[in-house]
């Protein structure tokens, strides 16, 4: 009887750990958020549970290549910041150019189709998914006002096999 009881308890330990982590994280003004879809593959996977840091940008600025959570219509999207306010962004032959200068992208992503030069308005950002072939991003929805950026995310907490920082 004791073996059965301890087996049931062991089965629920991962769920208990996730709940405890979520409560502790929420207490420190960060929120768990679930990746929905494949637009950030291979960096992030559909179903990953990550930590949304809602206060980081109150103390520091948004940087190129940060992974951010944005609110668009009634849903949250996870994307990567490519263009900052005031910059001219374009892709030519799969290469990123910012204000006419080629910028090396230091993360894995799908091939990017050419993007005509676009000037990012003040207080807005140009964002793309890493899975460029399958992503609703600034190429479709336009630049993102800073007020729609809810925070940054880079820490996957579940599944445990993918636990850790993602860049």
PDB file of C-alpha atoms in Angstrom, residues 9-160:
ATOM      1  CA  UNK A   9       3.055  11.123  -5.144  1.00  0.00           C
ATOM      2  CA  UNK A  10       6.139  10.720  -7.383  1.00  0.00           C
ATOM      3  CA  UNK A  11       3.896  10.970 -10.445  1.00  0.00           C
ATOM      4  CA  UNK A  12       2.646  14.396  -9.361  1.00  0.00           C
ATOM      5  CA  UNK A  13       5.992  15.864  -8.262  1.00  0.00           C
ATOM      6  CA  UNK A  14       6.773  17.520 -11.651  1.00  0.00           C
ATOM      7  CA  UNK A  15       3.379  19.240 -11.619  1.00  0.00           C
ATOM      8  CA  UNK A  16       3.835  20.371  -8.032  1.00  0.00           C
ATOM      9  CA  UNK A  17       7.276  21.772  -8.899  1.00  0.00           C
ATOM     10  CA  UNK A  18       5.865  23.704 -11.881  1.00  0.00           C
ATOM     11  CA  UNK A  19       3.063  25.147  -9.721  1.00  0.00           C
ATOM     12  CA  UNK A  20       5.479  26.181  -6.973  1.00  0.00           C
ATOM     13  CA  UNK A  21       7.845  27.769  -9.516  1.00  0.00           C
ATOM     14  CA  UNK A  22       4.930  29.620 -11.161  1.00  0.00           C
ATOM     15  CA  UNK A  23       3.675  30.997  -7.841  1.00  0.00           C
ATOM     16  CA  UNK A  24       7.154  32.113  -6.782  1.00  0.00           C
ATOM     17  CA  UNK A  25       7.803  33.703 -10.170  1.00  0.00           C
ATOM     18  CA  UNK A  26       4.461  35.522 -10.163  1.00  0.00           C
ATOM     19  CA  UNK A  27       5.310  36.874  -6.721  1.00  0.00           C
ATOM     20  CA  UNK A  28       8.379  38.572  -8.213  1.00  0.00           C
ATOM     21  CA  UNK A  29       6.357  40.304 -10.973  1.00  0.00           C
ATOM     22  CA  UNK A  30       7.042  37.897 -13.752  1.00  0.00           C
ATOM     23  CA  UNK A  31       4.484  35.642 -15.349  1.00  0.00           C
ATOM     24  CA  UNK A  32       4.614  32.225 -16.967  1.00  0.00           C
ATOM     25  CA  UNK A  33       3.697  32.378 -20.647  1.00  0.00           C
ATOM     26  CA  UNK A  34       3.185  29.552 -23.109  1.00  0.00           C
ATOM     27  CA  UNK A  35       4.631  29.530 -26.630  1.00  0.00           C
ATOM     28  CA  UNK A  36       1.737  29.063 -29.024  1.00  0.00           C
ATOM     29  CA  UNK A  37       2.726  28.012 -32.517  1.00  0.00           C
ATOM     30  CA  UNK A  38       5.916  27.528 -34.481  1.00  0.00           C
ATOM     31  CA  UNK A  39       6.838  31.103 -35.408  1.00  0.00           C
ATOM     32  CA  UNK A  40       9.960  31.069 -33.194  1.00  0.00           C
ATOM     33  CA  UNK A  41      11.216  27.570 -34.115  1.00  0.00           C
ATOM     34  CA  UNK A  42      14.011  26.403 -33.614  1.00  0.00           C
ATOM     35  CA  UNK A  43      14.761  28.768 -30.759  1.00  0.00           C
ATOM     36  CA  UNK A  44      11.408  28.184 -29.047  1.00  0.00           C
ATOM     37  CA  UNK A  45       9.021  25.285 -29.463  1.00  0.00           C
ATOM     38  CA  UNK A  46       5.225  25.157 -29.472  1.00  0.00           C
ATOM     39  CA  UNK A  47       4.119  24.438 -25.902  1.00  0.00           C
ATOM     40  CA  UNK A  48       7.277  25.704 -24.169  1.00  0.00           C
ATOM     41  CA  UNK A  49       6.449  27.486 -20.923  1.00  0.00           C
ATOM     42  CA  UNK A  50       8.620  30.535 -20.422  1.00  0.00           C
ATOM     43  CA  UNK A  51       9.005  33.355 -17.943  1.00  0.00           C
ATOM     44  CA  UNK A  52       7.681  36.754 -19.061  1.00  0.00           C
ATOM     45  CA  UNK A  53       9.693  39.467 -17.313  1.00  0.00           C
ATOM     46  CA  UNK A  54       7.314  42.399 -17.192  1.00  0.00           C
ATOM     47  CA  UNK A  55       9.609  44.833 -15.390  1.00  0.00           C
ATOM     48  CA  UNK A  56      12.966  44.535 -17.167  1.00  0.00           C
ATOM     49  CA  UNK A  57      12.208  47.322 -19.645  1.00  0.00           C
ATOM     50  CA  UNK A  58      11.319  49.698 -16.843  1.00  0.00           C
ATOM     51  CA  UNK A  59      15.038  49.700 -15.953  1.00  0.00           C
ATOM     52  CA  UNK A  60      16.741  49.038 -19.277  1.00  0.00           C
ATOM     53  CA  UNK A  61      16.062  49.634 -22.949  1.00  0.00           C
ATOM     54  CA  UNK A  62      14.863  47.154 -25.527  1.00  0.00           C
ATOM     55  CA  UNK A  63      17.804  45.842 -27.540  1.00  0.00           C
ATOM     56  CA  UNK A  64      18.122  44.380 -31.003  1.00  0.00           C
ATOM     57  CA  UNK A  65      17.566  40.598 -30.994  1.00  0.00           C
ATOM     58  CA  UNK A  66      15.752  40.576 -27.606  1.00  0.00           C
ATOM     59  CA  UNK A  67      12.909  38.069 -27.513  1.00  0.00           C
ATOM     60  CA  UNK A  68       9.786  39.966 -26.511  1.00  0.00           C
ATOM     61  CA  UNK A  69       6.124  39.297 -25.848  1.00  0.00           C
ATOM     62  CA  UNK A  70       3.811  41.657 -27.675  1.00  0.00           C
ATOM     63  CA  UNK A  71       0.091  42.153 -27.471  1.00  0.00           C
ATOM     64  CA  UNK A  72      -1.567  42.224 -30.882  1.00  0.00           C
ATOM     65  CA  UNK A  73      -5.348  42.416 -30.992  1.00  0.00           C
ATOM     66  CA  UNK A  74      -6.447  39.965 -28.288  1.00  0.00           C
ATOM     67  CA  UNK A  75      -3.469  37.638 -28.346  1.00  0.00           C
ATOM     68  CA  UNK A  76       0.115  37.558 -27.160  1.00  0.00           C
ATOM     69  CA  UNK A  77       2.870  36.883 -29.682  1.00  0.00           C
ATOM     70  CA  UNK A  78       6.508  36.042 -29.004  1.00  0.00           C
ATOM     71  CA  UNK A  79       8.918  37.620 -31.498  1.00  0.00           C
ATOM     72  CA  UNK A  80      12.477  38.864 -31.846  1.00  0.00           C
ATOM     73  CA  UNK A  81      13.310  42.592 -32.040  1.00  0.00           C
ATOM     74  CA  UNK A  82      15.062  43.368 -35.329  1.00  0.00           C
ATOM     75  CA  UNK A  83      14.586  47.117 -35.760  1.00  0.00           C
ATOM     76  CA  UNK A  84      14.738  49.888 -33.160  1.00  0.00           C
ATOM     77  CA  UNK A  85      12.960  53.275 -33.265  1.00  0.00           C
ATOM     78  CA  UNK A  86      14.243  55.582 -36.010  1.00  0.00           C
ATOM     79  CA  UNK A  87      16.196  52.907 -37.894  1.00  0.00           C
ATOM     80  CA  UNK A  88      15.827  51.911 -41.529  1.00  0.00           C
ATOM     81  CA  UNK A  89      15.507  48.132 -41.823  1.00  0.00           C
ATOM     82  CA  UNK A  90      15.769  45.969 -44.919  1.00  0.00           C
ATOM     83  CA  UNK A  91      16.664  42.428 -45.919  1.00  0.00           C
ATOM     84  CA  UNK A  92      18.504  41.822 -49.179  1.00  0.00           C
ATOM     85  CA  UNK A  93      19.443  38.272 -50.201  1.00  0.00           C
ATOM     86  CA  UNK A  94      18.710  37.043 -46.661  1.00  0.00           C
ATOM     87  CA  UNK A  95      20.988  39.614 -44.997  1.00  0.00           C
ATOM     88  CA  UNK A  96      19.845  42.237 -42.491  1.00  0.00           C
ATOM     89  CA  UNK A  97      20.756  45.855 -43.150  1.00  0.00           C
ATOM     90  CA  UNK A  98      20.219  48.570 -40.556  1.00  0.00           C
ATOM     91  CA  UNK A  99      20.657  52.120 -41.819  1.00  0.00           C
ATOM     92  CA  UNK A 100      22.461  50.668 -44.846  1.00  0.00           C
ATOM     93  CA  UNK A 101      24.992  48.649 -42.804  1.00  0.00           C
ATOM     94  CA  UNK A 102      24.943  44.845 -42.778  1.00  0.00           C
ATOM     95  CA  UNK A 103      24.265  43.441 -39.297  1.00  0.00           C
ATOM     96  CA  UNK A 104      25.166  39.851 -38.458  1.00  0.00           C
ATOM     97  CA  UNK A 105      22.352  37.880 -36.870  1.00  0.00           C
ATOM     98  CA  UNK A 106      23.839  35.651 -34.176  1.00  0.00           C
ATOM     99  CA  UNK A 107      20.896  33.270 -33.790  1.00  0.00           C
ATOM    100  CA  UNK A 108      19.418  30.532 -35.966  1.00  0.00           C
ATOM    101  CA  UNK A 109      16.491  31.447 -38.177  1.00  0.00           C
ATOM    102  CA  UNK A 110      14.908  30.500 -41.443  1.00  0.00           C
ATOM    103  CA  UNK A 111      15.895  32.268 -44.657  1.00  0.00           C
ATOM    104  CA  UNK A 112      14.396  35.739 -44.783  1.00  0.00           C
ATOM    105  CA  UNK A 113      12.787  36.833 -48.017  1.00  0.00           C
ATOM    106  CA  UNK A 114      13.705  40.318 -49.167  1.00  0.00           C
ATOM    107  CA  UNK A 115      12.083  43.063 -47.109  1.00  0.00           C
ATOM    108  CA  UNK A 116      11.865  46.497 -48.687  1.00  0.00           C
ATOM    109  CA  UNK A 117      13.446  49.328 -46.731  1.00  0.00           C
ATOM    110  CA  UNK A 118      11.180  50.472 -43.902  1.00  0.00           C
ATOM    111  CA  UNK A 119      11.775  53.285 -41.444  1.00  0.00           C
ATOM    112  CA  UNK A 120      10.766  52.264 -37.931  1.00  0.00           C
ATOM    113  CA  UNK A 121       8.710  55.079 -36.372  1.00  0.00           C
ATOM    114  CA  UNK A 122       9.687  56.647 -33.044  1.00  0.00           C
ATOM    115  CA  UNK A 123       8.549  54.576 -30.036  1.00  0.00           C
ATOM    116  CA  UNK A 124       7.949  51.517 -32.244  1.00  0.00           C
ATOM    117  CA  UNK A 125       9.866  48.323 -33.038  1.00  0.00           C
ATOM    118  CA  UNK A 126      10.223  45.974 -36.000  1.00  0.00           C
ATOM    119  CA  UNK A 127       9.856  42.335 -34.907  1.00  0.00           C
ATOM    120  CA  UNK A 128      10.200  38.996 -36.694  1.00  0.00           C
ATOM    121  CA  UNK A 129       9.754  35.361 -35.756  1.00  0.00           C
ATOM    122  CA  UNK A 130      12.778  33.086 -36.141  1.00  0.00           C
ATOM    123  CA  UNK A 131      10.711  30.752 -38.331  1.00  0.00           C
ATOM    124  CA  UNK A 132      10.529  33.383 -41.058  1.00  0.00           C
ATOM    125  CA  UNK A 133       8.486  31.182 -43.389  1.00  0.00           C
ATOM    126  CA  UNK A 134       5.712  30.688 -40.800  1.00  0.00           C
ATOM    127  CA  UNK A 135       5.448  33.863 -38.727  1.00  0.00           C
ATOM    128  CA  UNK A 136       2.927  36.639 -38.354  1.00  0.00           C
ATOM    129  CA  UNK A 137       5.231  39.540 -37.566  1.00  0.00           C
ATOM    130  CA  UNK A 138       6.032  43.127 -38.611  1.00  0.00           C
ATOM    131  CA  UNK A 139       6.027  42.091 -42.261  1.00  0.00           C
ATOM    132  CA  UNK A 140       2.292  41.440 -41.834  1.00  0.00           C
ATOM    133  CA  UNK A 141       1.101  43.475 -38.823  1.00  0.00           C
ATOM    134  CA  UNK A 142       3.488  46.418 -39.096  1.00  0.00           C
ATOM    135  CA  UNK A 143       5.761  47.906 -36.475  1.00  0.00           C
ATOM    136  CA  UNK A 144       4.874  47.435 -32.820  1.00  0.00           C
ATOM    137  CA  UNK A 145       4.283  50.405 -30.487  1.00  0.00           C
ATOM    138  CA  UNK A 146       6.326  50.229 -27.300  1.00  0.00           C
ATOM    139  CA  UNK A 147       3.098  50.195 -25.253  1.00  0.00           C
ATOM    140  CA  UNK A 148       2.250  46.817 -26.853  1.00  0.00           C
ATOM    141  CA  UNK A 149       5.510  45.208 -25.720  1.00  0.00           C
ATOM    142  CA  UNK A 150       4.624  43.453 -22.482  1.00  0.00           C
ATOM    143  CA  UNK A 151       8.121  42.336 -21.566  1.00  0.00           C
ATOM    144  CA  UNK A 152      11.029  40.134 -22.435  1.00  0.00           C
ATOM    145  CA  UNK A 153      11.365  36.386 -22.248  1.00  0.00           C
ATOM    146  CA  UNK A 154      14.391  34.155 -22.487  1.00  0.00           C
ATOM    147  CA  UNK A 155      13.979  31.504 -19.781  1.00  0.00           C
ATOM    148  CA  UNK A 156      12.182  28.270 -20.599  1.00  0.00           C
ATOM    149  CA  UNK A 157      10.954  26.519 -17.443  1.00  0.00           C
ATOM    150  CA  UNK A 158       8.978  23.627 -18.957  1.00  0.00           C
ATOM    151  CA  UNK A 159       9.370  21.054 -20.328  1.00  0.00           C
ATOM    152  CA  UNK A 160      12.317  20.343 -18.070  1.00  0.00           C
TER     153      UNK A 160
END
